Coordinates of C-alpha atoms in Angstrom, one line a residue:
Chain S
M1 CA 1.1 2.5 50.1
S2 CA -1.3 4.8 48.4
H3 CA -3.2 3.2 45.9
P4 CA -6.5 4.9 45.0
A5 CA -9.9 3.2 45.4
H6 CA -11.1 1.5 42.2
Y7 CA -15.0 1.8 42.0
R8 CA -17.2 0.6 39.4
E9 CA -18.2 4.2 38.4
A10 CA -14.9 4.6 37.0
H11 CA -15.6 2.1 34.3
P12 CA -19.3 1.6 33.7
L13 CA -20.3 -1.9 32.6
I14 CA -20.6 -0.7 28.8
F15 CA -16.9 0.3 29.0
V16 CA -15.8 -3.1 30.4
F17 CA -17.4 -4.6 27.3
T18 CA -15.9 -2.2 24.7
H19 CA -12.4 -2.7 26.5
W20 CA -12.9 -6.6 26.1
I21 CA -14.0 -6.3 22.6
N22 CA -11.1 -4.0 21.9
L23 CA -8.7 -6.5 23.4
I24 CA -10.0 -9.6 21.6
S25 CA -10.1 -7.7 18.3
M26 CA -6.6 -6.3 18.5
V27 CA -5.1 -9.8 19.3
A28 CA -7.1 -11.4 16.5
L29 CA -6.2 -8.6 14.2
A30 CA -2.4 -8.7 15.1
F31 CA -2.3 -12.4 14.9
S32 CA -4.0 -12.8 11.7
G33 CA -2.2 -9.7 10.3
F34 CA 1.1 -11.3 11.2
Y35 CA 0.1 -14.5 9.5
I36 CA -1.1 -12.6 6.4
H37 CA 2.2 -10.9 6.2
Y38 CA 4.1 -14.0 6.5
P39 CA 2.3 -17.3 6.8
F40 CA 4.4 -19.0 9.4
F41 CA 2.5 -22.2 9.2
A42 CA 0.3 -24.0 6.5
N43 CA -3.3 -24.3 5.8
F44 CA -4.7 -21.2 7.5
M45 CA -4.6 -18.3 5.0
G46 CA -8.4 -18.4 4.2
V47 CA -9.1 -18.3 8.1
A48 CA -6.6 -15.8 8.8
R49 CA -8.0 -13.4 6.1
G50 CA -11.6 -14.2 7.3
M51 CA -10.5 -13.4 11.0
H52 CA -8.8 -10.1 9.7
F53 CA -11.8 -8.9 7.7
F54 CA -14.4 -9.8 10.5
F55 CA -12.5 -8.2 13.4
M56 CA -11.6 -5.0 11.4
Y57 CA -15.2 -4.2 11.2
V58 CA -15.8 -5.3 14.9
I59 CA -13.2 -2.9 16.1
L60 CA -14.6 0.0 13.9
I61 CA -18.1 -0.5 15.2
N62 CA -16.6 -0.8 18.7
L63 CA -14.9 2.3 18.3
F64 CA -18.1 4.1 17.0
V65 CA -20.1 2.7 20.0
R66 CA -17.5 3.7 22.4
I67 CA -17.4 7.4 21.1
V68 CA -21.1 7.6 21.1
A69 CA -21.4 6.2 24.6
A70 CA -19.1 8.8 25.7
F71 CA -21.7 11.5 25.2
F72 CA -24.6 9.5 26.9
V73 CA -23.0 7.3 29.9
K74 CA -21.8 9.0 33.1
S75 CA -18.5 7.9 34.7
A76 CA -16.2 8.9 37.6
T77 CA -14.7 12.3 37.3
R78 CA -11.5 11.4 39.0
L79 CA -9.7 8.6 40.9
G80 CA -11.0 7.2 44.0
T81 CA -14.6 8.7 43.9
R82 CA -18.1 7.8 43.1
E83 CA -19.0 11.1 41.8
V84 CA -20.1 10.9 38.1
E85 CA -20.4 13.2 35.0
T86 CA -20.8 12.6 31.5
D87 CA -17.9 10.4 30.3
I88 CA -16.8 12.7 27.6
K89 CA -15.6 15.3 30.2
N90 CA -12.8 12.8 31.1
W91 CA -11.5 13.1 27.7
L92 CA -11.3 16.8 27.3
P93 CA -8.8 18.9 29.4
Q94 CA -9.7 18.9 32.9
K95 CA -8.8 21.2 36.0
L96 CA -7.0 18.5 37.9
N97 CA -4.8 17.9 34.5
R98 CA -3.7 21.6 34.3
H99 CA 0.1 22.0 34.6
Q100 CA 0.8 18.5 35.5
L101 CA 2.4 17.3 32.2
G102 CA 5.9 18.0 33.5
A103 CA 5.0 16.6 36.9
W104 CA 4.1 13.2 35.3
L105 CA 7.1 12.9 33.0
K106 CA 9.2 13.7 36.1
Y107 CA 7.4 11.0 38.1
Y108 CA 7.8 8.4 35.4
L109 CA 11.4 9.2 35.1
F110 CA 12.0 8.9 38.8
L111 CA 12.9 12.7 39.1
K112 CA 9.9 13.4 41.4
K113 CA 9.0 11.4 44.5
D114 CA 5.5 11.9 45.1
H115 CA 2.6 10.7 42.7
P116 CA 1.2 13.7 40.7
I117 CA -2.4 14.7 41.1
G118 CA -4.5 13.6 38.3
A119 CA -8.0 13.6 37.1
K120 CA -9.5 10.1 36.0
Y121 CA -6.7 10.0 33.6
G122 CA -3.3 11.6 33.8
V123 CA -2.0 13.9 31.1
L124 CA 0.2 11.4 29.3
Q125 CA -2.3 8.8 29.9
K126 CA -5.3 10.9 28.4
I127 CA -3.1 11.7 25.2
A128 CA -2.1 8.2 24.6
Y129 CA -5.8 7.0 25.0
I130 CA -7.1 9.6 22.6
V131 CA -4.3 9.1 20.0
T132 CA -5.6 5.5 19.8
I133 CA -8.6 6.8 17.9
P134 CA -6.8 8.4 14.9
L135 CA -4.4 5.5 14.9
T136 CA -7.3 3.0 14.5
L137 CA -8.6 5.2 11.8
A138 CA -5.3 5.3 10.1
A139 CA -5.1 1.4 10.4
A140 CA -8.5 1.2 8.8
Y141 CA -7.6 3.6 5.9
T142 CA -4.3 2.0 5.3
G143 CA -6.1 -1.4 5.5
F144 CA -8.8 -0.8 3.2
A145 CA -6.2 0.7 0.8
I146 CA -4.7 -2.7 0.4
Y147 CA -7.7 -4.7 0.5
A148 CA -8.8 -5.7 -3.0
P149 CA -12.5 -4.8 -2.8
F150 CA -11.9 -1.2 -1.8
M151 CA -8.3 -0.4 -3.1
D152 CA -9.4 0.8 -6.3
A153 CA -11.9 3.3 -5.0
A154 CA -10.6 6.9 -5.5
F155 CA -10.6 7.7 -1.7
F156 CA -7.9 5.0 -1.2
A157 CA -6.3 4.8 -4.4
A158 CA -5.4 8.6 -4.0
G159 CA -3.6 7.8 -0.7
T160 CA -1.9 4.9 -2.1
D161 CA -0.5 7.0 -5.0
W162 CA 0.5 9.9 -2.4
V163 CA 2.6 7.3 -0.4
G164 CA 4.2 5.7 -3.4
G165 CA 2.3 2.5 -4.1
Q166 CA 1.0 -0.5 -2.4
M167 CA 4.3 -1.8 -1.0
N168 CA 4.6 1.5 0.9
M169 CA 0.9 1.5 2.2
R170 CA 1.3 -2.1 3.4
I171 CA 4.5 -1.0 5.4
I172 CA 2.7 1.8 6.8
H173 CA -0.1 -0.6 7.8
Y174 CA 2.3 -2.9 9.3
Y175 CA 3.9 -0.3 11.3
I176 CA 0.7 1.0 12.7
M177 CA 0.2 -2.5 14.0
W178 CA 3.5 -2.3 15.8
V179 CA 2.6 1.2 17.3
F180 CA -0.4 -0.6 18.8
I181 CA 1.7 -3.3 20.1
L182 CA 3.8 -0.9 21.8
F183 CA 1.0 1.1 23.1
T184 CA -0.6 -2.1 24.4
A185 CA 2.7 -3.1 26.1
V186 CA 3.1 0.3 27.9
H187 CA -0.5 0.4 28.7
A188 CA -0.5 -3.0 30.3
Y189 CA 2.6 -2.0 32.1
L190 CA 1.7 1.2 33.5
A191 CA -1.9 0.0 34.5
N192 CA -0.6 -2.9 36.5
V193 CA 2.8 -1.8 38.0
E194 CA 1.5 -0.2 40.8
G195 CA -1.2 -2.9 41.5
V196 CA -3.6 -5.0 39.6
A197 CA -6.8 -3.3 40.8
P198 CA -7.1 -1.4 37.6
S199 CA -7.3 -4.9 35.6
R200 CA -9.6 -6.4 38.1
L201 CA -12.0 -3.4 37.5
I202 CA -11.8 -3.2 33.8
F203 CA -11.9 -7.0 33.2
A204 CA -13.9 -8.5 35.9
W205 CA -15.7 -5.3 37.2
K206 CA -14.5 -5.9 40.7
E207 CA -14.0 -2.8 43.0
E208 CA -11.1 -2.5 45.5
E209 CA -11.0 0.1 48.3
G210 CA -8.2 2.6 48.5
L211 CA -7.6 6.3 48.8
R212 CA -10.7 8.7 48.1
F213 CA -10.0 12.1 46.6
D214 CA -11.9 15.3 46.7
A215 CA -12.5 17.5 43.7
D216 CA -9.1 19.3 44.1
G217 CA -7.3 15.9 44.1
K218 CA -6.7 15.9 47.8
V219 CA -6.9 12.8 49.7
I220 CA -9.7 12.7 51.9
G221 CA -9.8 9.3 53.3
G222 CA -9.6 5.7 52.6
S223 CA -6.5 3.6 53.1
G224 CA -3.9 2.9 50.4
H225 CA -3.1 -0.5 51.6
Chain X
M1 CA -18.5 -9.8 -44.2
A2 CA -14.9 -10.1 -43.6
H3 CA -15.1 -13.9 -44.0
E4 CA -16.0 -13.5 -47.8
D5 CA -13.7 -10.6 -48.4
H6 CA -10.4 -11.9 -49.7
G7 CA -8.5 -8.7 -49.1
A8 CA -4.9 -8.1 -49.0
I9 CA -4.5 -9.4 -45.5
Y10 CA -5.7 -13.0 -46.5
D11 CA -2.9 -13.4 -49.1
L12 CA -0.4 -12.1 -46.5
L13 CA -1.7 -14.5 -44.1
A14 CA -1.6 -17.3 -46.7
A15 CA 1.8 -16.4 -47.7
R16 CA 2.8 -16.8 -44.0
G17 CA 1.2 -19.9 -43.5
V18 CA -1.7 -18.7 -41.1
S19 CA -5.0 -19.9 -41.9
R20 CA -8.1 -17.8 -41.8
R21 CA -9.4 -19.7 -38.9
D22 CA -6.4 -18.9 -36.9
F23 CA -6.5 -15.4 -37.9
L24 CA -10.2 -15.1 -36.7
K25 CA -9.5 -16.9 -33.4
Y26 CA -6.6 -14.3 -32.7
C27 CA -9.1 -11.4 -33.6
G28 CA -11.5 -13.1 -31.1
S29 CA -8.8 -12.9 -28.4
I30 CA -7.9 -9.3 -29.1
A31 CA -11.7 -8.6 -28.8
A32 CA -11.5 -10.3 -25.3
L33 CA -8.6 -8.4 -24.5
L34 CA -10.2 -5.0 -25.5
G35 CA -13.2 -6.0 -23.3
L36 CA -15.4 -6.3 -26.6
S37 CA -18.0 -8.8 -27.3
E38 CA -17.6 -11.6 -29.9
S39 CA -19.6 -9.6 -32.3
F40 CA -16.7 -7.3 -32.7
V41 CA -14.6 -10.0 -34.2
P42 CA -15.7 -9.6 -37.9
Q43 CA -15.1 -5.7 -37.2
I44 CA -11.7 -6.3 -36.0
A45 CA -10.9 -8.7 -38.7
A46 CA -12.3 -6.2 -41.3
A47 CA -10.2 -3.4 -39.7
V48 CA -7.0 -5.5 -39.8
N49 CA -8.0 -6.4 -43.4
H50 CA -8.5 -2.8 -44.6
G51 CA -5.8 -1.3 -42.4
A52 CA -3.1 -1.4 -45.0
K53 CA -2.9 2.4 -45.4
L54 CA -2.0 3.3 -41.8
K55 CA -0.4 6.3 -40.2
P56 CA 3.3 5.9 -40.1
A57 CA 5.1 5.2 -37.0
V58 CA 8.4 6.0 -35.4
W59 CA 10.0 4.0 -32.8
L60 CA 12.5 5.9 -30.5
N61 CA 14.7 4.1 -28.1
G62 CA 15.5 6.1 -25.0
G63 CA 17.5 5.1 -22.0
A64 CA 17.0 1.3 -21.4
C65 CA 18.1 -2.1 -22.4
T66 CA 16.3 -2.7 -25.7
G67 CA 14.5 -5.4 -24.2
C68 CA 11.1 -4.2 -25.4
T69 CA 12.6 -4.1 -28.9
E70 CA 13.6 -7.8 -28.4
S71 CA 10.2 -8.7 -26.6
I72 CA 8.3 -7.5 -30.0
A73 CA 11.0 -8.5 -32.5
Q74 CA 11.8 -11.9 -31.2
V75 CA 9.5 -14.2 -33.0
D76 CA 10.8 -17.4 -34.7
T77 CA 7.9 -18.1 -37.0
P78 CA 5.6 -15.2 -38.3
D79 CA 2.1 -15.3 -36.5
V80 CA -0.8 -13.2 -36.6
A81 CA 0.7 -10.7 -34.1
T82 CA 3.6 -10.0 -36.3
I83 CA 1.1 -9.3 -39.1
V84 CA -0.9 -6.9 -37.3
L85 CA 2.2 -5.2 -36.1
D86 CA 3.4 -5.3 -39.8
L87 CA 0.5 -3.0 -40.5
L88 CA 2.2 -0.3 -38.5
S89 CA 4.4 1.3 -41.1
I90 CA 7.5 1.8 -38.8
D91 CA 9.6 4.2 -40.9
F92 CA 12.4 4.7 -38.3
M93 CA 13.7 2.4 -35.6
E94 CA 17.1 2.8 -34.4
T95 CA 17.9 -0.8 -33.7
L96 CA 16.1 -2.4 -36.5
S97 CA 16.1 0.1 -39.4
M98 CA 18.0 -1.3 -42.5
A99 CA 18.9 2.3 -43.4
M100 CA 22.0 3.8 -41.3
G101 CA 23.2 7.1 -40.5
E102 CA 22.1 10.3 -42.3
D103 CA 19.6 8.2 -44.4
A104 CA 17.9 6.8 -41.5
L105 CA 17.6 10.1 -39.7
A106 CA 16.4 11.8 -42.8
A107 CA 13.5 9.0 -42.9
A108 CA 12.8 9.9 -39.5
E109 CA 12.7 13.7 -40.3
A110 CA 10.4 13.1 -43.1
V111 CA 7.9 11.6 -40.8
F112 CA 8.1 14.3 -38.0
E113 CA 7.4 16.9 -40.6
E114 CA 3.8 15.5 -41.2
P115 CA 1.6 15.6 -38.1
G116 CA -0.4 12.6 -37.2
Y117 CA 2.1 9.8 -36.9
I118 CA 2.3 7.4 -34.0
L119 CA 5.4 7.7 -31.8
I120 CA 6.4 4.6 -30.0
Y121 CA 8.8 5.4 -27.3
E122 CA 11.0 2.8 -25.6
G123 CA 13.3 3.4 -22.6
S124 CA 13.4 6.2 -20.0
V125 CA 13.8 9.9 -20.6
M126 CA 17.2 10.7 -19.2
Q127 CA 17.3 14.3 -18.0
G128 CA 20.8 14.1 -16.2
F129 CA 24.1 15.6 -17.6
D130 CA 21.9 18.1 -19.4
G131 CA 20.4 15.4 -21.4
N132 CA 23.8 14.1 -22.6
A133 CA 23.3 10.6 -20.9
L134 CA 21.8 9.7 -24.2
R135 CA 22.8 11.1 -27.7
I136 CA 21.4 10.2 -30.9
G137 CA 22.6 11.5 -34.3
G138 CA 24.5 14.3 -32.8
K139 CA 21.5 15.4 -30.6
T140 CA 20.7 14.6 -27.0
G141 CA 17.7 12.3 -26.5
L142 CA 15.7 15.1 -24.9
E143 CA 16.0 17.3 -28.0
E144 CA 14.9 14.2 -30.1
L145 CA 11.8 13.7 -27.9
D146 CA 11.0 17.3 -27.8
H147 CA 11.1 17.4 -31.7
A148 CA 9.2 14.2 -32.2
A149 CA 6.5 14.6 -29.5
P150 CA 4.4 17.5 -30.4
N151 CA 3.3 16.5 -33.9
A152 CA 2.6 12.8 -33.0
A153 CA -1.2 12.0 -32.9
A154 CA -0.4 9.8 -29.9
I155 CA 2.7 8.3 -28.1
V156 CA 2.7 4.8 -27.0
A157 CA 5.1 4.5 -24.1
V158 CA 6.3 0.9 -24.1
G159 CA 7.8 -0.8 -21.3
S160 CA 8.2 0.6 -17.4
C161 CA 11.2 2.7 -18.5
A162 CA 9.3 4.9 -20.7
V163 CA 6.3 4.9 -18.4
D164 CA 8.1 6.3 -15.4
G165 CA 11.7 5.6 -15.8
G166 CA 11.5 1.8 -14.9
F167 CA 14.7 0.3 -13.5
V168 CA 16.8 3.1 -14.8
M169 CA 15.1 5.5 -12.4
A170 CA 15.9 3.1 -9.4
N171 CA 17.8 4.5 -6.6
P172 CA 20.3 6.5 -6.9
N173 CA 19.1 7.3 -10.6
P174 CA 22.3 9.3 -11.5
A175 CA 20.8 9.8 -15.0
D176 CA 17.8 11.5 -13.5
A177 CA 15.4 9.1 -15.7
T178 CA 11.9 9.6 -15.9
G179 CA 9.0 8.6 -18.0
V180 CA 7.8 10.0 -21.3
K181 CA 4.3 11.3 -19.8
P182 CA 5.8 13.0 -16.9
Y183 CA 8.5 14.5 -18.8
L184 CA 6.2 15.9 -21.5
E185 CA 3.8 17.2 -18.8
S186 CA 6.7 19.2 -17.3
K187 CA 7.5 20.6 -20.8
G188 CA 3.8 21.4 -21.4
I189 CA 3.5 19.1 -24.3
T190 CA -0.1 17.7 -24.4
T191 CA 0.1 14.9 -26.9
P192 CA -1.9 11.9 -25.6
V193 CA 0.3 9.1 -24.0
V194 CA -0.6 5.5 -23.8
N195 CA 1.5 3.9 -21.0
L196 CA 2.3 0.0 -21.4
P197 CA 4.5 -0.8 -18.3
T198 CA 6.1 -4.1 -17.5
C199 CA 9.9 -5.1 -18.2
P200 CA 9.8 -5.8 -20.9
V201 CA 6.5 -4.8 -22.8
N202 CA 4.3 -7.6 -23.6
P203 CA 3.8 -7.5 -27.6
E204 CA 0.2 -8.5 -27.1
W205 CA -0.6 -5.3 -25.5
L206 CA 1.0 -3.4 -28.3
V207 CA -1.3 -5.4 -30.7
A208 CA -4.2 -4.5 -28.6
I209 CA -3.3 -0.8 -28.8
V210 CA -2.7 -0.9 -32.5
V211 CA -6.0 -2.6 -33.1
D212 CA -8.0 -0.2 -30.6
V213 CA -6.1 3.1 -31.5
L214 CA -5.6 2.7 -35.2
L215 CA -8.0 0.1 -36.6
L216 CA -11.1 0.9 -34.4
G217 CA -10.5 4.4 -34.5
S218 CA -10.5 5.1 -30.8
L219 CA -7.9 7.8 -31.1
E220 CA -9.9 10.0 -33.4
S221 CA -13.2 9.5 -31.3
G222 CA -11.1 10.1 -28.2
A223 CA -12.5 6.9 -26.6
I224 CA -9.0 5.6 -25.9
L225 CA -8.5 8.4 -23.3
D226 CA -11.6 7.2 -21.5
K227 CA -10.0 3.7 -21.3
L228 CA -6.7 4.9 -19.6
D229 CA -6.2 5.2 -15.9
D230 CA -4.7 8.2 -14.1
W231 CA -1.3 6.9 -15.1
G232 CA -2.4 6.7 -18.8
R233 CA -2.4 2.8 -18.7
P234 CA -5.3 0.9 -20.5
K235 CA -7.7 -0.2 -17.9
Y236 CA -8.5 -3.3 -19.8
I237 CA -4.8 -4.4 -19.5
F238 CA -3.8 -2.9 -16.1
G239 CA -7.1 -2.8 -14.1
Q240 CA -6.9 -6.0 -12.0
T241 CA -4.0 -7.5 -10.1
I242 CA -2.1 -10.5 -11.0
H243 CA -3.0 -12.0 -7.7
D244 CA -6.7 -12.0 -8.6
N245 CA -6.4 -13.8 -11.9
C246 CA -3.5 -16.2 -10.8
P247 CA -4.0 -19.7 -11.4
R248 CA -2.1 -20.5 -8.2
R249 CA -4.7 -18.4 -6.1
G250 CA -6.4 -21.4 -4.8
H251 CA -3.2 -22.6 -3.1
F252 CA -3.0 -19.1 -1.6
E253 CA -6.4 -19.2 -0.1
N254 CA -5.7 -22.7 1.2
G255 CA -2.6 -21.6 2.8
N256 CA -0.3 -23.9 0.6
F257 CA 2.8 -22.0 0.2
V258 CA 6.5 -22.6 -1.4
N259 CA 8.7 -22.0 1.8
E260 CA 12.0 -22.3 -0.4
F261 CA 12.8 -23.3 -3.9
G262 CA 13.9 -26.8 -4.6
T263 CA 11.3 -28.4 -2.2
E264 CA 8.2 -30.6 -2.6
E265 CA 5.9 -27.6 -2.3
E266 CA 7.6 -25.9 -5.2
A267 CA 7.0 -29.2 -7.3
L268 CA 3.5 -29.2 -6.3
G269 CA 3.0 -25.7 -7.8
Y270 CA 2.1 -23.9 -4.6
C271 CA 1.6 -20.2 -4.1
L272 CA 4.9 -18.1 -4.3
Y273 CA 3.7 -15.5 -1.8
K274 CA 6.2 -16.2 0.8
V275 CA 9.1 -16.2 -1.7
G276 CA 8.3 -12.7 -2.5
C277 CA 5.6 -12.7 -5.1
K278 CA 4.5 -9.3 -5.9
G279 CA 1.2 -10.4 -7.6
P280 CA -1.1 -9.0 -5.0
Q281 CA 0.0 -5.4 -5.8
T282 CA 0.9 -5.6 -9.5
Y283 CA -1.8 -4.5 -11.8
T284 CA -1.3 -6.4 -15.3
N285 CA -3.4 -9.2 -17.0
C286 CA -0.3 -11.4 -17.3
P287 CA -2.2 -14.4 -16.0
I288 CA -4.7 -14.1 -18.8
V289 CA -2.8 -13.1 -21.8
R290 CA 0.6 -14.5 -20.8
W291 CA 3.9 -14.1 -22.6
N292 CA 5.9 -15.7 -25.4
R293 CA 3.0 -16.2 -27.7
R294 CA 0.8 -17.2 -25.0
T295 CA 3.1 -20.1 -23.9
S296 CA 3.6 -19.2 -20.2
W297 CA 4.4 -16.2 -17.8
C298 CA 6.4 -15.9 -14.8
V299 CA 4.4 -17.3 -12.1
E300 CA 3.2 -20.3 -14.3
S301 CA 6.8 -21.0 -15.0
G302 CA 7.5 -21.2 -11.3
A303 CA 9.0 -17.6 -10.6
P304 CA 7.5 -15.1 -8.2
C305 CA 6.3 -12.1 -9.9
I306 CA 8.7 -9.1 -9.3
G307 CA 6.2 -6.6 -10.0
C308 CA 7.6 -4.9 -13.1
G309 CA 4.3 -3.5 -14.1
N310 CA 4.5 -1.3 -11.0
L311 CA 5.5 2.4 -10.9
N312 CA 9.0 2.6 -9.4
W313 CA 8.9 -0.9 -9.6
V314 CA 12.6 -1.8 -8.5
D315 CA 12.7 0.5 -5.5
V316 CA 9.1 -0.8 -4.2
G317 CA 10.0 -4.4 -5.2
A318 CA 13.5 -5.2 -4.1
P319 CA 14.6 -7.5 -2.8
F320 CA 12.5 -9.5 -5.1
L321 CA 12.2 -12.6 -3.1
N322 CA 11.1 -10.9 0.2
R323 CA 7.7 -10.0 1.2
H324 CA 8.7 -6.5 2.0
R325 CA 10.8 -3.9 0.2
D326 CA 14.0 -2.5 1.9
L327 CA 13.8 0.8 3.6
P328 CA 17.0 2.9 2.8
L329 CA 17.8 4.1 6.3
P330 CA 20.3 6.9 6.4
S331 CA 23.7 5.8 7.9
V332 CA 22.2 2.2 8.3
G333 CA 21.7 1.2 4.6
N334 CA 19.0 -0.9 3.1
T335 CA 17.0 -2.5 6.0
Q336 CA 13.9 -4.8 6.1
P337 CA 11.0 -3.1 8.0
G338 CA 10.4 -6.1 10.2
V339 CA 14.1 -5.6 11.4
V340 CA 13.3 -1.9 12.3
A341 CA 10.2 -2.9 14.2
G342 CA 12.0 -5.8 16.0
V343 CA 14.8 -3.3 17.2
V344 CA 12.4 -0.7 18.5
A345 CA 10.2 -3.2 20.0
G346 CA 13.4 -4.9 21.8
A347 CA 14.4 -1.4 23.0
A348 CA 10.9 -0.7 24.4
A349 CA 11.0 -4.0 26.2
L350 CA 14.3 -3.2 27.6
G351 CA 13.0 0.3 28.6
L352 CA 10.0 -1.2 30.4
G353 CA 12.1 -3.8 32.1
L354 CA 14.5 -1.2 33.5
H355 CA 11.7 1.0 34.5
A356 CA 10.0 -2.0 36.3
V357 CA 13.4 -2.3 38.3
G358 CA 13.2 1.4 39.1
M359 CA 9.8 1.0 40.3
K360 CA 10.7 -2.0 42.5
V361 CA 13.8 -0.1 44.0
T362 CA 11.8 2.9 44.7
G363 CA 9.1 1.0 46.5
R364 CA 6.3 2.1 44.1
M365 CA 5.2 -1.3 42.9
D366 CA 2.8 -1.6 46.0
G367 CA 0.4 1.2 45.2
G368 CA 2.7 3.8 43.8
A369 CA 4.4 6.6 45.5
P370 CA 2.3 8.8 48.1
Y371 CA 0.3 11.4 46.3
E372 CA 1.5 15.1 46.4
E373 CA -0.5 17.6 48.7
M374 CA -0.9 20.0 45.8
K375 CA 0.3 20.4 42.3
A376 CA 4.0 21.2 42.1
H377 CA 3.1 24.0 39.9
D378 CA 0.6 25.5 42.3
K379 CA 3.1 25.1 45.1
K380 CA 5.9 27.0 43.2
R381 CA 3.5 29.9 42.3
M382 CA 2.3 30.2 46.0
Q383 CA 6.1 30.1 47.1
K384 CA 6.8 32.9 44.6
G385 CA 3.7 35.0 45.5
G386 CA 5.0 35.6 49.1
G387 CA 5.1 32.2 50.7
K388 CA 1.4 32.2 51.5

């Protein structure tokens, strides 16, 4: 019907890597985290803890690299174009996003028939992606606060006192993981429900032709299958 | 040197059948508990030996079960610990005083008039019912504490109840129980408080505090205050988790767990983590000092730690055989966090499934709906602006 073109400019190679690292780290962290919460089979605790403590640093370094790269790497400014600009522009409010929050909500709730015009990311999409940054940091903070080598440091101990002890801190850490699981489920669903081109691009860096858009979000050519 | 000094203490020891060797060994263990080197052993021995003229002490019972009194008093044969504790001249103790009624209260009153005594407080401070949840000798418990606290050189709050209200302050806490330190802070009374949580208190810790505060003079020098954490607990007792010193820690690292009681895993002494052990989040040195005259302690005897040394320990620890506490959800009641997460995740999965059906029905699955010509917002404005 009307699938936008998916060009490599949308996801430069470095972001293909950071996305892979995020995915692998999150799966490893969620699995080992569940195991540490409740060891559902025997003889794996040492490995599970090792995995958890390794990938927590990997994901934090990866987040740092991703944020720094946003200021140096150019990526496509909108859907279906090869025009690029510094990637960070895609994370700030853009002209094409203005006044579109309601339109996106209506579209997702089947109250609007046609697809809202968006920048590279739609309004809700952009907000959801940005929220993963504080969410990752919150997971890191609550995780360090229950991790023996760090939990007595004043910076973490003060937070633990504030939430009412380590049991509460553990439950918050546990729920943050569930928020990530929900985010991932919705993210994977919305990214692929209208076609798997986004996955082919972000995972395999494979392009797919489709609709092309001008700077005002108007379709200027290409076919949407 | 203490070894050659046949002071009163050695007669006392001999009378109770404790050899000098046992005594010095015990002093060595106190030195270790206080984080002092072996060279302090003679000093501790000498301090105990010469400590006959001690400050008087008063033991008050607040709102609690008197388990801490039991813990300290229940000794079938006298040992060195009881001799050290005997050095405390406890002039008033509601449960164990020989004197009764007016005579006993007069003894307490006599102590309160001379500033500088040690106040040992057991049990919670019950603020509810205008303080009438606890009445002693015609006064409320609050009046008694208000009266006793300001002139004390220091207050030793024994047991979790005296620290923060303990099990008495667990939900719904009708007596509005709290600990001695928070209560005195709310009243502006600045007497230093040494907090010794756990339910009940371990007598070894009281011995350590008696030696440290009274005999080694760490109260006069102020050194004791540097040894306390933010909650007034001596760091040398409450500075490390049970988990980090647990004899079953190897089984934890290897992933050998007791899945339920009465199994082979339990007989093998595997880790009690899955049956709710709160050792990883409980800061006491139980695994090192142990209980009942160093015989054993909870985890060693096969029971998971229930975290009685934690603040608000019942609410953050119950149900004791679960990994997580319960969440008191309004109109639902106590619920495990995992159940809440499962319900939310199930609802989300259902929502996405329904949405996918909607996407299929509206034909959006193959590339989505056609794109709008212009933003709906802009379209509306143009129509309003004269239908350009």
